[in-house]
Short mmCIF file of C-alpha atoms and ligand atoms in Angstrom, two decimals:
data_model
loop_
_atom_site.label_atom_id
_atom_site.label_comp_id
_atom_site.label_asym_id
_atom_site.label_seq_id
_atom_site.Cartn_x
_atom_site.Cartn_y
_atom_site.Cartn_z
CA MET A 1 -192.49 -19.95 -43.75
CA ASP A 2 -192.26 -16.51 -45.24
CA PHE A 3 -192.09 -16.35 -49.02
CA THR A 4 -192.01 -12.57 -49.31
CA ASP A 5 -188.74 -10.91 -50.22
CA GLN A 6 -187.02 -9.54 -47.12
CA PRO A 7 -186.95 -5.71 -47.22
CA GLU A 8 -183.11 -5.81 -47.30
CA HIS A 9 -183.20 -8.11 -50.32
CA THR A 10 -185.73 -5.91 -52.10
CA ALA A 11 -183.49 -2.89 -51.46
CA LEU A 12 -180.38 -4.79 -52.57
CA ARG A 13 -182.11 -6.05 -55.73
CA GLU A 14 -183.29 -2.53 -56.54
CA ALA A 15 -179.82 -1.05 -55.96
CA VAL A 16 -178.07 -3.65 -58.13
CA ARG A 17 -180.75 -3.19 -60.79
CA ALA A 18 -180.16 0.58 -60.78
CA VAL A 19 -176.38 0.20 -61.28
CA THR A 20 -176.71 -2.49 -63.95
CA ARG A 21 -179.58 -0.86 -65.84
CA ALA A 22 -177.24 2.01 -66.73
CA PHE A 23 -175.13 -0.56 -68.65
CA GLY A 24 -177.93 -2.78 -69.98
CA GLY A 25 -178.10 -5.87 -72.14
CA SER A 26 -176.41 -4.28 -75.14
CA TYR A 27 -173.30 -3.54 -73.02
CA PHE A 28 -173.04 -7.21 -72.07
CA ALA A 29 -173.77 -8.49 -75.58
CA GLU A 30 -171.16 -6.20 -77.17
CA HIS A 31 -168.50 -7.22 -74.65
CA ALA A 32 -169.41 -10.88 -75.12
CA GLU A 33 -169.11 -10.59 -78.91
CA ARG A 34 -165.70 -8.89 -78.54
CA ARG A 35 -164.59 -11.24 -75.70
CA GLU A 36 -163.83 -8.19 -73.59
CA PRO A 37 -164.14 -8.17 -69.79
CA THR A 38 -167.05 -6.18 -68.36
CA ASP A 39 -164.63 -4.19 -66.18
CA GLU A 40 -166.70 -1.01 -65.97
CA LEU A 41 -169.76 -2.83 -64.62
CA TRP A 42 -167.65 -4.96 -62.25
CA ARG A 43 -166.03 -1.81 -60.84
CA ALA A 44 -169.36 0.01 -60.53
CA LEU A 45 -170.89 -2.91 -58.62
CA GLY A 46 -167.73 -3.27 -56.53
CA LYS A 47 -167.77 0.41 -55.58
CA GLN A 48 -171.24 -0.03 -54.10
CA GLY A 49 -170.15 -3.12 -52.14
CA PHE A 50 -172.12 -5.63 -54.21
CA ILE A 51 -169.24 -7.79 -55.51
CA GLY A 52 -168.21 -8.62 -51.94
CA VAL A 53 -171.67 -8.60 -50.39
CA ASN A 54 -171.08 -12.11 -48.97
CA LEU A 55 -167.57 -11.47 -47.63
CA PRO A 56 -166.89 -10.68 -43.94
CA GLU A 57 -167.27 -7.07 -42.87
CA GLU A 58 -163.89 -7.06 -41.13
CA PHE A 59 -162.32 -7.44 -44.59
CA GLY A 60 -164.44 -4.80 -46.25
CA GLY A 61 -167.21 -7.12 -47.38
CA GLY A 62 -170.93 -6.67 -46.86
CA GLY A 63 -171.15 -9.28 -44.12
CA GLY A 64 -174.06 -10.96 -45.90
CA GLY A 65 -174.43 -14.55 -46.99
CA LEU A 66 -175.03 -16.58 -50.07
CA ALA A 67 -178.63 -15.36 -50.24
CA GLU A 68 -177.38 -11.80 -50.73
CA LEU A 69 -174.77 -12.81 -53.32
CA ALA A 70 -177.49 -14.74 -55.17
CA VAL A 71 -179.59 -11.56 -55.25
CA VAL A 72 -176.65 -9.67 -56.81
CA CYS A 73 -176.15 -12.43 -59.41
CA GLU A 74 -179.83 -12.60 -60.26
CA ALA A 75 -180.49 -8.85 -60.31
CA SER A 76 -177.56 -8.00 -62.58
CA ALA A 77 -178.39 -10.90 -64.93
CA ALA A 78 -182.03 -9.77 -64.98
CA GLN A 79 -180.79 -6.49 -66.49
CA GLY A 80 -179.07 -8.46 -69.25
CA CYS A 81 -175.62 -8.67 -67.61
CA PRO A 82 -174.87 -12.13 -66.24
CA LEU A 83 -171.42 -11.95 -64.61
CA LEU A 84 -169.73 -15.35 -64.67
CA LEU A 85 -166.89 -14.30 -62.38
CA LEU A 86 -169.30 -13.68 -59.50
CA LEU A 87 -169.55 -17.48 -59.33
CA VAL A 88 -165.81 -17.82 -59.35
CA SER A 89 -164.23 -14.92 -57.46
CA SER A 90 -167.03 -13.94 -55.06
CA ALA A 91 -168.66 -17.35 -54.57
CA ILE A 92 -166.11 -20.11 -54.65
CA SER A 93 -162.80 -18.32 -54.02
CA GLY A 94 -164.34 -15.79 -51.63
CA GLU A 95 -166.20 -18.39 -49.57
CA VAL A 96 -163.20 -20.73 -49.38
CA LEU A 97 -160.76 -17.96 -48.41
CA ALA A 98 -163.16 -16.48 -45.85
CA ARG A 99 -163.49 -19.90 -44.20
CA TYR A 100 -160.08 -21.54 -44.64
CA GLY A 101 -157.64 -18.78 -45.59
CA SER A 102 -154.88 -17.88 -43.13
CA PRO A 103 -155.20 -14.45 -41.45
CA ALA A 104 -152.46 -13.18 -43.80
CA GLN A 105 -154.23 -14.55 -46.90
CA GLN A 106 -157.50 -13.03 -45.77
CA ARG A 107 -155.90 -9.65 -45.07
CA THR A 108 -154.11 -9.69 -48.44
CA TRP A 109 -156.92 -10.85 -50.71
CA LEU A 110 -160.39 -10.36 -49.27
CA PRO A 111 -160.47 -6.53 -49.07
CA ALA A 112 -159.51 -6.10 -52.74
CA MET A 113 -161.87 -8.90 -53.79
CA ALA A 114 -164.67 -7.24 -51.83
CA THR A 115 -164.28 -3.90 -53.60
CA GLY A 116 -163.93 -5.57 -57.00
CA GLU A 117 -160.35 -4.30 -57.44
CA SER A 118 -158.95 -7.81 -57.49
CA LYS A 119 -160.24 -11.18 -58.65
CA VAL A 120 -159.21 -14.65 -57.59
CA VAL A 121 -160.29 -17.24 -60.15
CA PHE A 122 -160.59 -20.98 -59.62
CA ALA A 123 -158.87 -23.92 -61.32
CA ILE A 124 -159.99 -27.49 -60.83
CA THR A 125 -160.81 -28.85 -64.31
CA GLU A 126 -158.17 -30.93 -66.09
CA PRO A 127 -158.11 -32.46 -69.55
CA ASP A 128 -157.98 -36.04 -68.24
CA ALA A 129 -160.06 -35.70 -65.08
CA GLY A 130 -163.11 -33.58 -66.01
CA SER A 131 -166.04 -34.37 -63.76
CA ASN A 132 -163.99 -36.92 -61.81
CA THR A 133 -162.13 -34.93 -59.16
CA HIS A 134 -160.55 -38.12 -57.80
CA LYS A 135 -158.51 -38.36 -61.00
CA LEU A 136 -156.89 -34.92 -60.79
CA SER A 137 -153.26 -35.27 -61.79
CA THR A 138 -151.85 -31.79 -61.11
CA THR A 139 -149.48 -32.34 -58.20
CA ALA A 140 -148.00 -30.09 -55.55
CA VAL A 141 -144.85 -31.39 -53.90
CA ARG A 142 -143.03 -29.86 -50.95
CA ASP A 143 -139.50 -28.62 -51.62
CA GLY A 144 -138.12 -27.20 -48.39
CA GLU A 145 -140.56 -24.49 -47.35
CA ASP A 146 -141.93 -24.15 -50.87
CA TRP A 147 -144.49 -26.07 -52.91
CA VAL A 148 -143.81 -27.02 -56.53
CA LEU A 149 -146.81 -27.48 -58.82
CA ARG A 150 -146.79 -29.56 -61.97
CA GLY A 151 -149.69 -30.32 -64.32
CA THR A 152 -152.33 -28.82 -66.61
CA LYS A 153 -155.71 -27.20 -66.01
CA TYR A 154 -158.04 -26.12 -68.76
CA TYR A 155 -161.13 -23.99 -69.38
CA ILE A 156 -160.10 -21.70 -66.53
CA SER A 157 -162.13 -18.50 -66.77
CA GLY A 158 -160.87 -14.98 -66.27
CA VAL A 159 -157.15 -15.66 -65.70
CA ASP A 160 -156.35 -12.47 -67.67
CA GLU A 161 -158.51 -10.46 -65.25
CA ALA A 162 -157.26 -12.07 -62.06
CA ASP A 163 -154.36 -11.53 -59.66
CA ALA A 164 -154.40 -15.05 -58.30
CA ILE A 165 -155.84 -18.49 -58.93
CA LEU A 166 -157.19 -20.86 -56.31
CA VAL A 167 -155.71 -24.11 -57.61
CA VAL A 168 -156.78 -27.63 -56.59
CA ALA A 169 -153.79 -29.98 -56.65
CA ARG A 170 -152.99 -33.49 -55.51
CA THR A 171 -150.62 -33.72 -52.54
CA GLY A 172 -150.96 -37.41 -51.74
CA ARG A 173 -152.96 -40.57 -52.29
CA GLU A 174 -155.44 -42.31 -50.00
CA GLU A 175 -154.15 -45.82 -49.34
CA ALA A 176 -157.54 -47.55 -49.19
CA THR A 177 -159.21 -46.05 -52.27
CA GLY A 178 -156.31 -44.84 -54.37
CA HIS A 179 -158.10 -41.47 -54.61
CA GLY A 180 -155.96 -38.35 -54.65
CA LEU A 181 -155.57 -36.33 -51.45
CA LEU A 182 -156.09 -32.73 -52.47
CA SER A 183 -154.85 -29.36 -51.27
CA LEU A 184 -155.67 -25.79 -52.25
CA PHE A 185 -153.12 -23.18 -53.27
CA LEU A 186 -153.36 -19.47 -53.93
CA VAL A 187 -151.12 -19.06 -56.95
CA PRO A 188 -150.36 -15.54 -58.25
CA THR A 189 -151.10 -15.32 -61.97
CA ASP A 190 -147.49 -14.22 -62.54
CA ALA A 191 -145.93 -17.10 -60.55
CA PRO A 192 -142.68 -18.37 -62.10
CA GLY A 193 -143.32 -21.63 -63.99
CA LEU A 194 -147.00 -20.86 -64.68
CA THR A 195 -148.06 -20.24 -68.29
CA ALA A 196 -151.60 -19.30 -69.31
CA THR A 197 -152.57 -19.92 -72.93
CA PRO A 198 -155.91 -18.65 -74.30
CA LEU A 199 -158.39 -21.44 -75.06
CA PRO A 200 -160.86 -20.05 -77.59
CA VAL A 201 -164.51 -20.82 -76.78
CA ALA A 202 -167.07 -20.41 -79.57
CA ALA A 203 -169.88 -19.23 -77.30
CA PRO A 204 -169.73 -15.43 -77.03
CA LEU A 205 -168.70 -14.61 -73.45
CA PRO A 206 -166.92 -11.55 -72.04
CA GLU A 207 -164.72 -13.82 -69.91
CA ARG A 208 -161.89 -15.60 -71.66
CA GLN A 209 -160.85 -19.16 -70.91
CA PHE A 210 -157.30 -20.46 -70.53
CA THR A 211 -155.21 -23.57 -70.38
CA LEU A 212 -152.78 -23.36 -67.46
CA PHE A 213 -149.45 -25.14 -67.57
CA PHE A 214 -147.73 -25.56 -64.20
CA ASP A 215 -144.18 -26.40 -65.13
CA ASP A 216 -142.59 -26.76 -61.70
CA ALA A 217 -144.35 -23.57 -60.66
CA ARG A 218 -142.95 -22.62 -57.29
CA VAL A 219 -144.96 -20.95 -54.53
CA GLY A 220 -144.10 -20.27 -50.90
CA ALA A 221 -145.49 -22.10 -47.88
CA ASP A 222 -147.91 -19.20 -47.44
CA ALA A 223 -149.71 -20.18 -50.67
CA LEU A 224 -151.30 -23.24 -49.07
CA VAL A 225 -154.94 -22.60 -48.14
CA GLY A 226 -156.14 -24.47 -45.06
CA GLU A 227 -154.81 -27.91 -44.20
CA PRO A 228 -152.73 -29.96 -46.62
CA ASP A 229 -154.56 -33.06 -47.93
CA HIS A 230 -157.94 -31.63 -46.81
CA GLY A 231 -158.63 -29.77 -50.05
CA PHE A 232 -161.52 -32.02 -51.03
CA ASP A 233 -163.63 -31.02 -48.00
CA GLN A 234 -162.49 -27.41 -48.22
CA VAL A 235 -163.37 -27.05 -51.87
CA PHE A 236 -166.78 -28.54 -51.13
CA HIS A 237 -167.49 -25.53 -48.95
CA GLY A 238 -167.30 -23.45 -52.13
CA LEU A 239 -169.08 -25.80 -54.53
CA ASN A 240 -172.59 -25.25 -53.19
CA PRO A 241 -172.16 -21.45 -53.39
CA GLU A 242 -170.92 -21.86 -56.96
CA ARG A 243 -174.01 -23.91 -57.85
CA VAL A 244 -176.42 -21.54 -56.11
CA THR A 245 -174.92 -18.44 -57.72
CA GLY A 246 -174.94 -20.27 -61.08
CA ALA A 247 -178.63 -20.95 -60.52
CA ALA A 248 -179.24 -17.31 -59.58
CA LEU A 249 -177.48 -16.16 -62.73
CA CYS A 250 -179.77 -18.47 -64.74
CA VAL A 251 -182.88 -17.13 -63.02
CA GLY A 252 -181.80 -13.60 -63.96
CA ILE A 253 -181.03 -14.63 -67.54
CA GLY A 254 -184.46 -16.27 -67.78
CA ARG A 255 -186.27 -13.24 -66.41
CA TYR A 256 -184.42 -10.87 -68.73
CA ALA A 257 -184.99 -13.01 -71.83
CA LEU A 258 -188.70 -13.42 -71.06
CA ALA A 259 -189.21 -9.72 -70.37
CA LYS A 260 -187.58 -8.92 -73.70
CA ALA A 261 -189.60 -11.58 -75.50
CA ALA A 262 -192.89 -10.46 -73.95
CA ASP A 263 -192.19 -6.86 -74.90
CA TYR A 264 -191.43 -7.91 -78.47
CA ALA A 265 -194.50 -10.17 -78.63
CA ARG A 266 -196.76 -7.33 -77.44
CA ASN A 267 -195.49 -4.96 -80.08
CA ARG A 268 -194.66 -7.03 -83.15
CA THR A 269 -197.63 -7.31 -85.53
CA VAL A 270 -197.13 -9.18 -88.78
CA TRP A 271 -200.76 -10.19 -89.43
CA ASP A 272 -203.57 -8.26 -87.78
CA VAL A 273 -202.73 -8.85 -84.14
CA PRO A 274 -199.55 -8.78 -82.04
CA ILE A 275 -197.70 -12.09 -82.29
CA GLY A 276 -198.15 -12.49 -78.50
CA SER A 277 -201.86 -13.14 -79.05
CA HIS A 278 -201.00 -16.44 -80.74
CA GLN A 279 -200.91 -19.17 -78.14
CA GLY A 280 -198.08 -20.79 -80.07
CA VAL A 281 -196.04 -17.81 -78.88
CA SER A 282 -197.61 -16.95 -75.51
CA HIS A 283 -197.82 -20.48 -74.09
CA VAL A 284 -194.15 -21.16 -74.74
CA LEU A 285 -193.24 -17.94 -72.92
CA ALA A 286 -195.70 -18.66 -70.09
CA LYS A 287 -194.29 -22.17 -69.60
CA ALA A 288 -190.77 -20.79 -69.52
CA ALA A 289 -191.84 -18.13 -66.97
CA ILE A 290 -193.30 -20.84 -64.70
CA GLU A 291 -190.08 -22.86 -64.90
CA VAL A 292 -187.89 -19.82 -64.16
CA GLU A 293 -189.97 -18.89 -61.09
CA LEU A 294 -189.93 -22.46 -59.79
CA ALA A 295 -186.15 -22.48 -60.16
CA ALA A 296 -185.99 -19.15 -58.31
CA LEU A 297 -187.76 -20.71 -55.33
CA MET A 298 -185.32 -23.63 -55.13
CA THR A 299 -182.38 -21.24 -55.53
CA ALA A 300 -183.57 -19.13 -52.59
CA ARG A 301 -184.08 -22.28 -50.51
CA ALA A 302 -180.60 -23.59 -51.29
CA ALA A 303 -179.02 -20.25 -50.37
CA TRP A 304 -181.02 -20.14 -47.12
CA LEU A 305 -179.93 -23.67 -46.17
CA HIS A 306 -176.27 -22.84 -46.83
CA ASP A 307 -176.49 -19.61 -44.83
CA HIS A 308 -178.15 -21.47 -41.94
CA HIS A 309 -175.41 -24.13 -41.90
CA GLN A 310 -177.81 -26.87 -42.92
CA PRO A 311 -177.08 -29.53 -45.54
CA ALA A 312 -177.46 -27.70 -48.84
CA GLY A 313 -176.05 -30.16 -51.37
CA GLU A 314 -179.35 -31.56 -52.59
CA ALA A 315 -181.09 -28.18 -52.86
CA SER A 316 -178.04 -26.55 -54.51
CA ASN A 317 -177.83 -29.28 -57.12
CA MET A 318 -181.57 -29.20 -57.79
CA ALA A 319 -181.56 -25.41 -58.05
CA LYS A 320 -178.65 -25.40 -60.48
CA TYR A 321 -180.26 -28.11 -62.62
CA ALA A 322 -183.69 -26.48 -62.69
CA ALA A 323 -182.38 -22.97 -63.28
CA ALA A 324 -180.04 -23.91 -66.12
CA GLU A 325 -182.82 -25.83 -67.88
CA ALA A 326 -185.27 -22.97 -67.29
CA ALA A 327 -182.83 -20.31 -68.53
CA LEU A 328 -182.09 -22.27 -71.69
CA ALA A 329 -185.80 -22.78 -72.39
CA ALA A 330 -186.46 -19.09 -71.73
CA VAL A 331 -183.67 -17.87 -74.00
CA ASP A 332 -184.66 -20.31 -76.72
CA ALA A 333 -188.29 -19.15 -76.48
CA ALA A 334 -187.12 -15.53 -76.61
CA ILE A 335 -185.03 -16.21 -79.71
CA GLN A 336 -187.97 -17.95 -81.41
CA THR A 337 -190.33 -15.10 -80.49
CA HIS A 338 -187.96 -12.63 -82.12
CA GLY A 339 -187.93 -14.62 -85.38
CA GLY A 340 -184.94 -13.63 -87.50
CA ASN A 341 -184.20 -10.81 -85.08
CA GLY A 342 -183.53 -13.46 -82.44
CA LEU A 343 -180.22 -14.20 -84.10
CA SER A 344 -179.23 -10.62 -84.81
CA ALA A 345 -176.43 -8.96 -82.89
CA GLU A 346 -178.72 -6.00 -82.21
CA TYR A 347 -181.10 -7.94 -79.95
CA GLY A 348 -178.28 -9.51 -77.92
CA LEU A 349 -179.95 -12.88 -77.27
CA VAL A 350 -177.30 -15.24 -78.63
CA PRO A 351 -174.70 -14.36 -75.93
CA LEU A 352 -177.35 -15.15 -73.31
CA TRP A 353 -177.87 -18.52 -74.96
CA GLY A 354 -174.10 -19.05 -74.79
CA ILE A 355 -173.85 -18.48 -71.05
CA ALA A 356 -177.05 -20.40 -70.27
CA ARG A 357 -175.76 -23.29 -72.36
CA LEU A 358 -172.45 -23.15 -70.50
CA LEU A 359 -174.29 -23.32 -67.19
CA ARG A 360 -175.89 -26.62 -68.17
CA ILE A 361 -172.31 -28.01 -68.39
CA ALA A 362 -170.48 -26.04 -65.71
CA PRO A 363 -169.63 -25.74 -62.87
CA VAL A 364 -171.15 -29.23 -62.70
CA ASN A 365 -172.83 -30.87 -65.65
CA ARG A 366 -176.50 -31.79 -65.77
CA GLU A 367 -175.80 -35.54 -65.73
CA MET A 368 -173.66 -35.41 -62.58
CA ILE A 369 -176.56 -33.64 -60.86
CA LEU A 370 -178.94 -36.36 -62.00
CA ASN A 371 -176.44 -38.90 -60.64
CA TYR A 372 -176.44 -37.05 -57.31
CA VAL A 373 -180.24 -36.91 -57.07
CA ALA A 374 -180.61 -40.55 -58.12
CA GLN A 375 -178.13 -41.64 -55.47
CA HIS A 376 -178.86 -39.28 -52.57
CA THR A 377 -182.52 -38.34 -52.99
CA LEU A 378 -183.82 -41.60 -54.43
CA ASP A 379 -181.32 -43.96 -52.79
CA LEU A 380 -180.55 -45.64 -56.10
CA PRO A 381 -177.25 -47.44 -56.65
CA ARG A 382 -174.29 -45.26 -57.57
CA SER A 383 -173.85 -45.54 -61.32
CA TYR A 384 -170.29 -44.37 -61.86
C1 LIG B 401 -166.70 -21.54 -70.86
C2 LIG B 401 -166.22 -22.43 -69.78
C3 LIG B 401 -165.75 -21.89 -68.59
C4 LIG B 401 -165.25 -22.74 -67.59
N1 LIG B 401 -164.67 -22.16 -66.47
C5 LIG B 401 -164.04 -22.99 -65.57
C6 LIG B 401 -163.28 -22.42 -64.50
O1 LIG B 401 -163.21 -21.20 -64.32
N2 LIG B 401 -162.62 -23.26 -63.67
C7 LIG B 401 -162.66 -24.62 -63.82
O2 LIG B 401 -162.02 -25.32 -63.03
N3 LIG B 401 -163.37 -25.18 -64.83
C8 LIG B 401 -164.06 -24.40 -65.71
N4 LIG B 401 -164.76 -24.95 -66.76
C9 LIG B 401 -164.80 -26.40 -66.91
C10 LIG B 401 -166.17 -27.00 -66.55
O3 LIG B 401 -166.38 -26.89 -65.17
C11 LIG B 401 -166.16 -28.44 -67.07
O4 LIG B 401 -166.18 -28.38 -68.49
C12 LIG B 401 -167.32 -29.22 -66.53
O5 LIG B 401 -167.18 -29.43 -65.14
C13 LIG B 401 -167.42 -30.61 -67.19
O6 LIG B 401 -166.19 -31.26 -67.21
P1 LIG B 401 -165.62 -31.83 -68.61
O7 LIG B 401 -165.70 -30.77 -69.64
O8 LIG B 401 -164.30 -32.44 -68.35
O9 LIG B 401 -166.64 -32.95 -69.01
P2 LIG B 401 -166.49 -34.51 -68.80
O10 LIG B 401 -166.26 -34.81 -67.36
O11 LIG B 401 -165.58 -35.04 -69.81
O12 LIG B 401 -167.98 -34.96 -69.16
C14 LIG B 401 -168.48 -34.79 -70.50
C15 LIG B 401 -169.96 -35.14 -70.49
O13 LIG B 401 -170.11 -36.52 -70.17
C16 LIG B 401 -171.23 -36.72 -69.34
N5 LIG B 401 -170.78 -37.38 -68.11
C17 LIG B 401 -169.54 -37.32 -67.52
N6 LIG B 401 -169.49 -38.10 -66.44
C18 LIG B 401 -170.70 -38.69 -66.33
C19 LIG B 401 -171.28 -39.63 -65.43
N7 LIG B 401 -170.61 -40.13 -64.38
N8 LIG B 401 -172.59 -40.00 -65.61
C20 LIG B 401 -173.30 -39.51 -66.65
N9 LIG B 401 -172.80 -38.64 -67.55
C21 LIG B 401 -171.53 -38.24 -67.40
C22 LIG B 401 -171.86 -35.33 -69.10
O14 LIG B 401 -172.88 -35.13 -70.06
C23 LIG B 401 -170.74 -34.38 -69.40
O15 LIG B 401 -171.23 -33.11 -69.87
C24 LIG B 401 -165.30 -24.14 -67.75
C25 LIG B 401 -165.83 -24.69 -68.94
C26 LIG B 401 -166.27 -23.86 -69.94
C27 LIG B 401 -166.79 -24.47 -71.20
#
């Protein structure tokens, strides 16, 4: 085993850090407070090839894997700029299209996704299905050559920034179980019959969320991604990348928050010594640092397993769980260390709390991960 950073990863981390540092935490916090997309940073990272680092070279990507995309997620977040749409456009949509997209879909979408000029967001969540994918009720029905979609998705991030949405819809029902048979569709954001309504989220995030209404939205046969009725397996190919990149984002958030907190604790003196000399401050930060670094190890392992075509579900789930918990603890400790300043707009910590808190719920909530580990790691009876 080699636990040192590969030279290419060190170079990639340093390059992403250099681009993102020019923007910095205040750039992210201001955009989050205003709910404005971080377009300038996205474009700058895209120009250098970082947004599509995991996409195939033949389509203008970097030809790397999930490990490299995780480095991009972590390194930009560690400069105070966690980019949620890396999980969505680069990780889930990118990975699914690169694996299952038709040659025409790949030629149309991947090059612009790789350079950051175009985003493809992802829609699976529904008001009445939530964590239970088997209950998805958005349907896609064949009408001649076309497909007609009907149903509602909600909390879909970044629709206003995207050119297309990778939509999970039901195209049949399994006789034995009654579970929906799923298919994936690439739906342009301006497709007739599709309406996107903003869904205000109280946590300050630069990415906006939307409810999508598919009111007999019609797409051509070429919108189907992969095989009809095989969407469940196909979407699974993207779920581990989404979890691993979510974990990487959390590791970066944790590292940024702790660096900021340690800096503050070294310099803030309200009695005779810096507040960092009180163990009530330093131990909380030290504990959070240990948890963030442990999560970083599991994140790297999960990415490695995925890239080496080995089962990565357990490690991806564990990494996402550990990293979200560690990021939240780190941001909370950083806020506490800053005292009243922890809640001020100037110090930019509350938006980091918002995204770390989101990542405990999404893309898969903490309890579903515990269910997975109980069932698959510990061989306990399925509870739901
Ligand atoms: C800001 C934001 C952005 C999002 N972006 C996207 C996006 O781009 N695309 C997309 O498709 N979705 C997106 N989502 C949706 C997100 O993925 C879901 O909210 C998440 O998967 C949880 O689903 P739910 O909200 O329906 O919760 P539910 O499934 O209703 O669960 C609610 C809670 O109940 C508990 N729970 C549920 N089931 C079980 C069980 N079996 N055992 C134990 N406990 C359980 C958990 O604590 C869970 O948090 C986003 C959400 C937010 C808030």
